[in-house]
Amino acid sequence: MSLTILLIEDSLLLRELLGELIEGAFPNVCIERAASAEEGLKMLGNGHAVDLVLMDIGLPGMNGLDATRGAKRIAPDTQVIMLTQYDCKEYRRAAEQAGAAAYVGKRDAARVLVPTIESVCRATGRQL
Amino acid sequence: MPTTVFIADDHAIIRDGLRALLEANGTARVVGTADNGRRAVRQVCTLRPDVVVLDIAMPELNGLDAAEQIREACPDTQVVILSVHGTCQHIARALRAGARGYLLKKSASTEVADAIRAVHAGHRYLSRDVSEICVSGTPDKVGFPCP
């Protein structure tokens, strides 16, 4: 069965470009998209089977840290990779405390995101 | 002949992703990219593309100052700002700097293509949300007060 990744990002352009990047690297992966934390959590709450969430930290409304805590409550096995504009120690720690498995600065996403997805999937026994 | 475009953004995902999308749909030929404003000014002045797409928040030189320098040194190159910043101040400053297009990163890539085509054809292009901010003076989520 193919892996499902939920991309929660309020920038439509980044949703498109990140989606292209992931589809290019993992053609068998199914990508779901949400423009806000609320929309993403609703999808998880409605029983969407999601293996991995790529979560923007700076979302309008509920922020990515609270959304990560929410996602882990709804679907504890779902892994979260935090995406952020601000690559600093404090945010990394906050993301980890919220339950994120990894943290990727958007500036480096083109280079780092694919290997990070591979590493999180490997660590949790998921087949890409 | 496709429009020649230069992309300056400190996020590689935007530079590489936009290049791929614009070239795939035949909108543009991307002649170069840069990850900071200073490099963008230098390369744009050498390459002289039809259109340069500039982010605002970039290291070394921000996109608004870069826009001003590019318009002064290469008046034939049209500037489109593509940014997360949607405040009255940023938009007004960009237009004063000579930008002909302004859109937010929440726009779709098709809108970026529309903006490139429009400014190359000599028109101004403001995305719908940018126009609304200009007209209503509504501050964006960052909460900057408008003049």
Coordinates of N, CA, C and O in Angstrom, one line a residue, chain B:
Chain B
M1 N 8.8 33.6 -29.0 CA 9.9 33.4 -28.2 C 9.6 33.5 -26.7 O 8.9 34.5 -26.4
P2 N 10.0 32.6 -25.8 CA 9.5 32.7 -24.4 C 10.2 33.9 -23.8 O 11.3 34.3 -24.1
T3 N 9.5 34.5 -22.8 CA 10.1 35.6 -22.0 C 11.3 35.1 -21.2 O 11.2 34.0 -20.6
T4 N 12.3 35.9 -21.2 CA 13.5 35.5 -20.3 C 13.3 36.0 -18.9 O 12.9 37.2 -18.7
V5 N 13.5 35.1 -18.0 CA 13.2 35.5 -16.6 C 14.4 35.1 -15.7 O 15.1 34.2 -15.9
F6 N 14.6 36.0 -14.6 CA 15.6 35.7 -13.6 C 14.8 35.6 -12.3 O 13.9 36.4 -12.0
I7 N 15.2 34.6 -11.4 CA 14.5 34.4 -10.2 C 15.4 34.6 -9.0 O 16.5 34.0 -9.0
A8 N 15.1 35.5 -8.1 CA 15.9 35.7 -6.9 C 15.1 35.4 -5.6 O 14.1 36.1 -5.4
D9 N 15.5 34.4 -4.9 CA 14.8 34.0 -3.7 C 15.8 33.2 -2.9 O 16.5 32.4 -3.4
D10 N 15.8 33.4 -1.6 CA 16.8 32.6 -0.8 C 16.3 31.2 -0.5 O 17.0 30.4 0.2
H11 N 15.1 30.8 -0.9 CA 14.6 29.5 -0.8 C 14.8 28.7 -2.1 O 14.2 29.0 -3.1
A12 N 15.7 27.7 -2.0 CA 16.0 26.9 -3.2 C 14.7 26.2 -3.8 O 14.6 26.1 -5.0
I13 N 13.8 25.9 -2.9 CA 12.5 25.2 -3.4 C 11.8 26.2 -4.3 O 11.2 25.7 -5.3
I14 N 11.8 27.5 -4.0 CA 11.1 28.4 -4.9 C 11.9 28.6 -6.2 O 11.3 28.6 -7.3
R15 N 13.2 28.8 -6.1 CA 14.0 29.0 -7.3 C 13.9 27.8 -8.2 O 13.5 27.9 -9.4
D16 N 14.1 26.6 -7.7 CA 14.2 25.4 -8.6 C 12.7 25.0 -9.0 O 12.5 24.7 -10.2
G17 N 11.8 25.1 -8.1 CA 10.4 24.7 -8.4 C 9.8 25.7 -9.4 O 9.2 25.2 -10.4
L18 N 10.0 27.0 -9.2 CA 9.4 27.9 -10.2 C 10.0 27.8 -11.6 O 9.4 27.8 -12.6
R19 N 11.3 27.6 -11.6 CA 12.0 27.4 -12.8 C 11.4 26.2 -13.6 O 11.1 26.3 -14.8
A20 N 11.3 25.1 -12.9 CA 10.7 23.9 -13.5 C 9.3 24.2 -14.0 O 9.0 23.8 -15.2
L21 N 8.5 24.8 -13.2 CA 7.1 25.0 -13.6 C 7.0 26.0 -14.8 O 6.2 25.8 -15.7
L22 N 7.7 27.1 -14.7 CA 7.6 28.1 -15.8 C 8.1 27.6 -17.1 O 7.6 27.9 -18.2
E23 N 9.2 26.8 -17.0 CA 9.7 26.2 -18.3 C 8.9 25.1 -18.8 O 8.7 25.0 -20.0
A24 N 8.3 24.3 -17.9 CA 7.4 23.2 -18.4 C 6.2 23.7 -19.1 O 5.8 23.2 -20.1
N25 N 5.6 24.8 -18.6 CA 4.4 25.3 -19.3 C 4.7 26.3 -20.4 O 3.8 26.9 -21.0
G26 N 6.0 26.5 -20.7 CA 6.3 27.3 -21.8 C 6.2 28.8 -21.6 O 6.4 29.6 -22.5
T27 N 6.0 29.3 -20.3 CA 5.8 30.7 -20.0 C 7.2 31.4 -20.2 O 7.2 32.6 -20.7
A28 N 8.2 30.8 -19.8 CA 9.5 31.5 -19.7 C 10.7 30.6 -19.9 O 10.6 29.4 -19.8
R29 N 11.8 31.3 -20.2 CA 13.1 30.6 -20.2 C 13.8 31.3 -19.0 O 14.1 32.5 -19.0
V30 N 14.1 30.5 -18.0 CA 14.8 31.1 -16.8 C 16.3 31.1 -17.1 O 17.0 30.1 -17.2
V31 N 16.8 32.4 -17.2 CA 18.2 32.5 -17.6 C 19.2 32.5 -16.4 O 20.4 32.5 -16.5
G32 N 18.6 32.6 -15.2 CA 19.5 32.6 -14.0 C 18.7 32.7 -12.7 O 17.5 33.1 -12.7
T33 N 19.4 32.4 -11.6 CA 18.7 32.5 -10.3 C 19.8 33.0 -9.3 O 21.0 32.9 -9.6
A34 N 19.3 33.6 -8.2 CA 20.2 34.0 -7.2 C 19.6 33.8 -5.8 O 18.3 33.9 -5.7
D35 N 20.4 33.7 -4.8 CA 19.8 33.4 -3.5 C 20.0 34.7 -2.6 O 19.7 34.6 -1.4
N36 N 20.5 35.8 -3.1 CA 20.4 37.0 -2.4 C 20.3 38.2 -3.3 O 20.5 38.1 -4.5
G37 N 19.9 39.4 -2.7 CA 19.6 40.5 -3.5 C 20.9 41.1 -4.3 O 20.8 41.5 -5.4
R38 N 22.0 41.1 -3.6 CA 23.2 41.7 -4.2 C 23.6 40.9 -5.5 O 23.8 41.5 -6.5
R39 N 23.6 39.6 -5.3 CA 23.9 38.7 -6.5 C 22.9 38.9 -7.6 O 23.2 38.9 -8.8
A40 N 21.6 39.1 -7.2 CA 20.6 39.3 -8.2 C 20.8 40.5 -9.0 O 20.8 40.5 -10.3
V41 N 21.2 41.6 -8.4 CA 21.4 42.9 -9.1 C 22.6 42.7 -10.1 O 22.5 43.0 -11.3
R42 N 23.6 42.1 -9.6 CA 24.8 41.9 -10.4 C 24.5 41.1 -11.7 O 24.8 41.4 -12.8
Q43 N 23.8 39.9 -11.4 CA 23.6 39.0 -12.5 C 22.5 39.6 -13.5 O 22.6 39.4 -14.7
V44 N 21.5 40.2 -13.0 CA 20.4 40.8 -13.8 C 21.1 41.8 -14.7 O 20.7 41.9 -15.9
C45 N 22.0 42.6 -14.2 CA 22.6 43.7 -15.0 C 23.5 43.1 -16.1 O 23.6 43.7 -17.2
T46 N 24.0 41.8 -15.9 CA 24.7 41.2 -17.0 C 23.8 40.5 -17.9 O 24.0 40.5 -19.2
L47 N 22.8 39.7 -17.4 CA 22.0 38.9 -18.2 C 20.9 39.6 -18.9 O 20.3 39.2 -20.0
R48 N 20.4 40.7 -18.3 CA 19.4 41.6 -18.9 C 18.1 40.8 -19.3 O 17.7 40.8 -20.5
P49 N 17.5 40.1 -18.3 CA 16.3 39.3 -18.7 C 15.1 40.3 -18.9 O 15.2 41.4 -18.5
D50 N 14.1 39.7 -19.5 CA 12.9 40.6 -19.7 C 12.2 40.9 -18.3 O 11.7 42.0 -18.1
V51 N 12.2 39.9 -17.5 CA 11.5 40.0 -16.2 C 12.4 39.4 -15.1 O 13.0 38.4 -15.3
V52 N 12.4 40.1 -13.9 CA 13.0 39.5 -12.7 C 12.0 39.3 -11.7 O 11.2 40.2 -11.4
V53 N 11.9 38.1 -11.1 CA 11.0 37.8 -10.0 C 11.8 37.9 -8.7 O 12.8 37.1 -8.5
L54 N 11.4 38.8 -7.8 CA 12.2 39.1 -6.6 C 11.5 38.8 -5.3 O 10.3 39.3 -5.2
D55 N 12.1 38.0 -4.4 CA 11.6 37.9 -3.1 C 11.9 39.2 -2.3 O 12.9 39.9 -2.8
I56 N 11.3 39.5 -1.2 CA 11.7 40.7 -0.5 C 12.7 40.4 0.6 O 13.8 41.0 0.6
A57 N 12.4 39.4 1.4 CA 13.3 39.1 2.6 C 14.5 38.2 2.1 O 14.4 36.9 2.1
M58 N 15.6 38.8 1.7 CA 16.7 38.0 1.2 C 18.0 38.6 1.9 O 18.0 39.7 2.3
P59 N 19.0 37.7 2.1 CA 20.2 38.2 2.7 C 21.0 39.2 1.9 O 20.8 39.2 0.7
E60 N 21.8 39.9 2.5 CA 22.8 40.9 1.9 C 22.1 42.1 1.3 O 22.4 43.2 1.6
L61 N 21.0 41.9 0.5 CA 20.3 43.1 0.0 C 18.8 42.7 -0.2 O 18.6 41.6 -0.8
N62 N 17.9 43.4 0.4 CA 16.5 42.9 0.3 C 16.0 43.2 -1.1 O 16.5 44.0 -1.9
G63 N 14.8 42.6 -1.4 CA 14.3 42.6 -2.8 C 13.8 44.0 -3.2 O 13.8 44.3 -4.4
L64 N 13.4 44.8 -2.2 CA 12.9 46.2 -2.5 C 14.1 47.1 -3.0 O 14.0 47.8 -4.0
D65 N 15.2 47.0 -2.2 CA 16.4 47.8 -2.6 C 17.0 47.2 -3.9 O 17.4 48.0 -4.8
A66 N 16.9 45.9 -4.1 CA 17.4 45.3 -5.3 C 16.5 45.8 -6.5 O 17.1 46.1 -7.6
A67 N 15.2 45.9 -6.3 CA 14.3 46.3 -7.4 C 14.7 47.7 -7.8 O 14.8 48.0 -9.0
E68 N 15.0 48.6 -6.8 CA 15.3 50.0 -7.1 C 16.6 50.0 -8.0 O 16.7 50.7 -9.0
Q69 N 17.6 49.2 -7.6 CA 18.9 49.2 -8.3 C 18.8 48.6 -9.7 O 19.4 49.1 -10.6
I70 N 17.9 47.6 -9.8 CA 17.8 47.0 -11.1 C 17.0 47.9 -12.0 O 17.4 48.1 -13.2
R71 N 16.0 48.6 -11.5 CA 15.3 49.5 -12.4 C 16.1 50.6 -12.9 O 16.0 51.2 -14.0
E72 N 17.1 51.1 -12.0 CA 17.9 52.2 -12.4 C 19.0 51.7 -13.4 O 19.2 52.4 -14.4
A73 N 19.6 50.5 -13.2 CA 20.6 50.1 -14.0 C 20.1 49.4 -15.3 O 20.8 49.5 -16.4
C74 N 19.0 48.7 -15.3 CA 18.5 48.0 -16.5 C 17.0 48.4 -16.6 O 16.1 47.5 -16.2
P75 N 16.7 49.5 -17.1 CA 15.2 49.9 -17.1 C 14.4 49.0 -18.0 O 13.1 49.1 -17.9
D76 N 15.0 48.2 -18.9 CA 14.2 47.4 -19.8 C 13.7 46.1 -19.0 O 12.9 45.4 -19.5
T77 N 14.3 45.8 -17.9 CA 13.9 44.6 -17.1 C 12.8 45.0 -16.2 O 12.9 45.9 -15.4
Q78 N 11.7 44.2 -16.3 CA 10.5 44.5 -15.5 C 10.6 43.7 -14.2 O 11.1 42.5 -14.2
V79 N 10.1 44.3 -13.1 CA 10.3 43.6 -11.8 C 8.9 43.1 -11.3 O 7.9 43.9 -11.3
V80 N 8.9 41.9 -10.9 CA 7.7 41.3 -10.2 C 8.2 40.9 -8.8 O 9.2 40.2 -8.6
I81 N 7.5 41.4 -7.7 CA 7.8 41.0 -6.4 C 6.9 39.8 -6.0 O 5.7 39.8 -6.2
L82 N 7.6 38.8 -5.4 CA 6.8 37.6 -5.0 C 7.2 37.4 -3.5 O 8.4 37.0 -3.2
S83 N 6.3 37.7 -2.6 CA 6.7 37.7 -1.2 C 5.6 37.2 -0.3 O 4.5 37.1 -0.7
V84 N 6.0 36.9 1.0 CA 5.0 36.6 2.0 C 4.5 37.9 2.6 O 3.5 37.9 3.3
H85 N 5.2 39.0 2.3 CA 4.8 40.3 3.0 C 3.7 40.9 2.2 O 3.9 41.4 1.0
G86 N 2.5 41.1 2.8 CA 1.4 41.7 2.1 C 0.9 42.9 2.9 O -0.3 43.0 3.2
T87 N 1.8 43.8 3.2 CA 1.3 45.0 3.9 C 1.3 46.2 2.9 O 2.0 46.2 1.9
C88 N 0.5 47.2 3.3 CA 0.4 48.4 2.5 C 1.8 49.0 2.2 O 2.2 49.4 1.1
Q89 N 2.6 49.0 3.3 CA 3.9 49.6 3.2 C 4.8 48.9 2.2 O 5.5 49.5 1.4
H90 N 4.8 47.5 2.3 CA 5.7 46.8 1.4 C 5.2 47.0 0.0 O 6.0 47.2 -0.9
I91 N 3.9 47.0 -0.3 CA 3.4 47.1 -1.6 C 3.7 48.5 -2.2 O 4.2 48.6 -3.3
A92 N 3.5 49.5 -1.3 CA 3.7 50.9 -1.8 C 5.2 51.1 -2.1 O 5.6 51.7 -3.1
R93 N 6.0 50.6 -1.2 CA 7.5 50.7 -1.3 C 7.9 50.0 -2.6 O 8.8 50.5 -3.4
A94 N 7.4 48.8 -2.9 CA 7.8 48.1 -4.1 C 7.4 48.9 -5.4 O 8.1 49.0 -6.3
L95 N 6.2 49.4 -5.4 CA 5.7 50.2 -6.5 C 6.5 51.4 -6.7 O 6.9 51.8 -7.9
R96 N 6.9 52.1 -5.6 CA 7.8 53.3 -5.7 C 9.1 52.9 -6.3 O 9.8 53.6 -7.0
A97 N 9.6 51.7 -5.9 CA 10.9 51.2 -6.4 C 10.9 50.8 -7.8 O 11.9 50.5 -8.4
G98 N 9.7 50.8 -8.4 CA 9.6 50.5 -9.9 C 9.1 49.1 -10.2 O 9.1 48.7 -11.4
A99 N 8.7 48.4 -9.2 CA 8.1 47.0 -9.5 C 6.8 47.2 -10.3 O 6.0 48.1 -10.0
R100 N 6.6 46.4 -11.3 CA 5.3 46.4 -12.1 C 4.4 45.4 -11.7 O 3.2 45.4 -12.0
G101 N 4.9 44.4 -10.9 CA 4.0 43.3 -10.5 C 4.2 43.0 -9.0 O 5.4 43.2 -8.5
Y102 N 3.2 42.6 -8.3 CA 3.3 42.2 -6.9 C 2.4 41.1 -6.6 O 1.2 41.2 -6.8
L103 N 2.9 40.0 -6.1 CA 2.0 38.9 -5.7 C 2.5 38.2 -4.5 O 3.7 38.3 -4.2
L104 N 1.6 37.6 -3.8 CA 2.0 36.9 -2.5 C 2.3 35.5 -2.8 O 1.8 34.9 -3.7
K105 N 3.1 34.9 -1.8 CA 3.4 33.5 -2.0 C 2.2 32.6 -1.8 O 2.3 31.4 -2.0
K106 N 1.1 33.1 -1.3 CA -0.1 32.3 -1.2 C -0.7 32.1 -2.6 O -1.7 31.4 -2.8
S107 N -0.2 32.8 -3.6 CA -0.8 32.7 -5.0 C -0.4 31.4 -5.6 O 0.6 30.8 -5.2
A108 N -1.1 31.0 -6.6 CA -0.8 29.8 -7.3 C 0.3 30.1 -8.3 O 0.5 31.2 -8.7
S109 N 1.1 29.0 -8.8 CA 2.1 29.3 -9.7 C 1.6 29.8 -11.1 O 2.3 30.5 -11.8
T110 N 0.3 29.5 -11.4 CA -0.2 30.0 -12.6 C -0.3 31.5 -12.6 O -0.2 32.2 -13.6
E111 N -0.5 32.1 -11.3 CA -0.6 33.5 -11.2 C 0.8 34.1 -11.4 O 0.9 35.3 -11.9
V112 N 1.8 33.4 -11.0 CA 3.2 33.9 -11.2 C 3.4 34.0 -12.7 O 3.9 35.0 -13.2
A113 N 3.0 33.0 -13.5 CA 3.1 33.0 -14.9 C 2.3 34.2 -15.5 O 2.8 34.9 -16.4
D114 N 1.1 34.4 -15.0 CA 0.2 35.5 -15.5 C 0.9 36.8 -15.3 O 0.9 37.7 -16.1
A115 N 1.5 37.0 -14.1 CA 2.2 38.2 -13.7 C 3.4 38.5 -14.7 O 3.6 39.6 -15.2
I116 N 4.1 37.4 -15.0 CA 5.3 37.6 -15.9 C 4.8 38.0 -17.3 O 5.4 38.9 -17.8
R117 N 3.8 37.3 -17.7 CA 3.3 37.7 -19.1 C 2.8 39.1 -19.1 O 3.1 39.9 -20.0
A118 N 2.1 39.5 -18.0 CA 1.5 40.9 -18.0 C 2.5 42.0 -18.0 O 2.5 42.9 -18.8
V119 N 3.5 41.8 -17.1 CA 4.5 42.9 -17.0 C 5.4 43.0 -18.3 O 5.8 44.0 -18.7
H120 N 5.6 41.8 -18.8 CA 6.4 41.8 -20.1 C 5.6 42.5 -21.2 O 6.2 43.1 -22.1
A121 N 4.3 42.4 -21.1 CA 3.5 43.0 -22.2 C 3.3 44.5 -21.8 O 2.5 45.2 -22.5
G122 N 3.9 45.0 -20.8 CA 3.8 46.4 -20.5 C 2.7 46.8 -19.5 O 2.5 48.0 -19.3
H123 N 2.1 45.8 -18.9 CA 1.0 46.1 -18.0 C 1.5 46.0 -16.5 O 2.6 45.4 -16.3
R124 N 0.6 46.5 -15.6 CA 0.9 46.3 -14.2 C 0.2 45.0 -13.8 O -0.9 44.8 -14.3
Y125 N 0.7 44.3 -12.8 CA 0.0 43.1 -12.3 C 0.0 43.1 -10.8 O 1.1 42.9 -10.2
L126 N -1.1 43.2 -10.2 CA -1.3 43.1 -8.8 C -2.2 41.9 -8.5 O -3.3 41.9 -9.1
S127 N -1.8 40.9 -7.7 CA -2.8 39.8 -7.5 C -4.0 40.3 -6.8 O -4.0 41.4 -6.2
R128 N -5.0 39.5 -6.8 CA -6.3 40.0 -6.2 C -6.2 40.4 -4.7 O -6.6 41.4 -4.3
D129 N -5.5 39.6 -4.0 CA -5.4 39.9 -2.5 C -4.5 41.2 -2.3 O -4.8 42.0 -1.5
V130 N -3.5 41.4 -3.2 CA -2.7 42.6 -3.1 C -3.6 43.8 -3.5 O -3.5 44.8 -2.8
S131 N -4.4 43.7 -4.5 CA -5.3 44.8 -4.9 C -6.2 45.1 -3.8 O -6.5 46.3 -3.5
E132 N -6.7 44.1 -3.1 CA -7.7 44.3 -2.0 C -7.0 45.1 -0.9 O -7.6 46.0 -0.3
I133 N -5.8 44.7 -0.6 CA -5.0 45.4 0.5 C -4.8 46.8 0.1 O -5.0 47.7 0.9
C134 N -4.5 47.1 -1.2 CA -4.2 48.4 -1.6 C -5.5 49.3 -1.5 O -5.5 50.4 -1.1
V135 N -6.6 48.6 -1.9 CA -7.9 49.4 -2.0 C -8.5 49.6 -0.6 O -8.8 50.7 -0.2
S136 N -8.5 48.6 0.2 CA -9.1 48.7 1.5 C -8.2 49.2 2.6 O -8.6 49.6 3.6
G137 N -6.9 49.1 2.3 CA -5.9 49.5 3.4 C -6.0 48.6 4.6 O -5.5 48.9 5.7
T138 N -6.4 47.3 4.3 CA -6.5 46.4 5.4 C -5.1 45.9 5.8 O -4.4 45.4 4.9
P139 N -4.8 45.9 7.1 CA -3.5 45.4 7.4 C -3.5 43.8 7.3 O -4.6 43.3 7.5
D140 N -2.4 43.2 7.0 CA -2.4 41.8 6.9 C -2.2 41.2 8.2 O -2.2 41.8 9.3
K141 N -2.0 39.8 8.3 CA -1.9 39.1 9.5 C -0.8 39.5 10.4 O -0.8 39.4 11.6
V142 N 0.3 40.1 9.8 CA 1.4 40.6 10.5 C 1.0 41.8 11.4 O 1.6 42.0 12.5
G143 N 0.0 42.5 11.0 CA -0.6 43.5 11.8 C 0.0 44.9 11.7 O -0.1 45.7 12.6
F144 N 0.7 45.2 10.6 CA 1.3 46.5 10.4 C 0.1 47.5 10.1 O -0.8 47.2 9.4
P145 N 0.2 48.7 10.8 CA -0.9 49.6 10.5 C -0.7 50.2 9.1 O 0.5 50.3 8.6
C146 N -1.7 50.6 8.4 CA -1.6 51.2 7.1 C -1.7 52.7 7.2 O -2.3 53.2 8.1
P147 N -1.1 53.4 6.2 CA -1.1 54.8 6.2 C -2.5 55.4 6.0 O -3.3 54.7 5.4

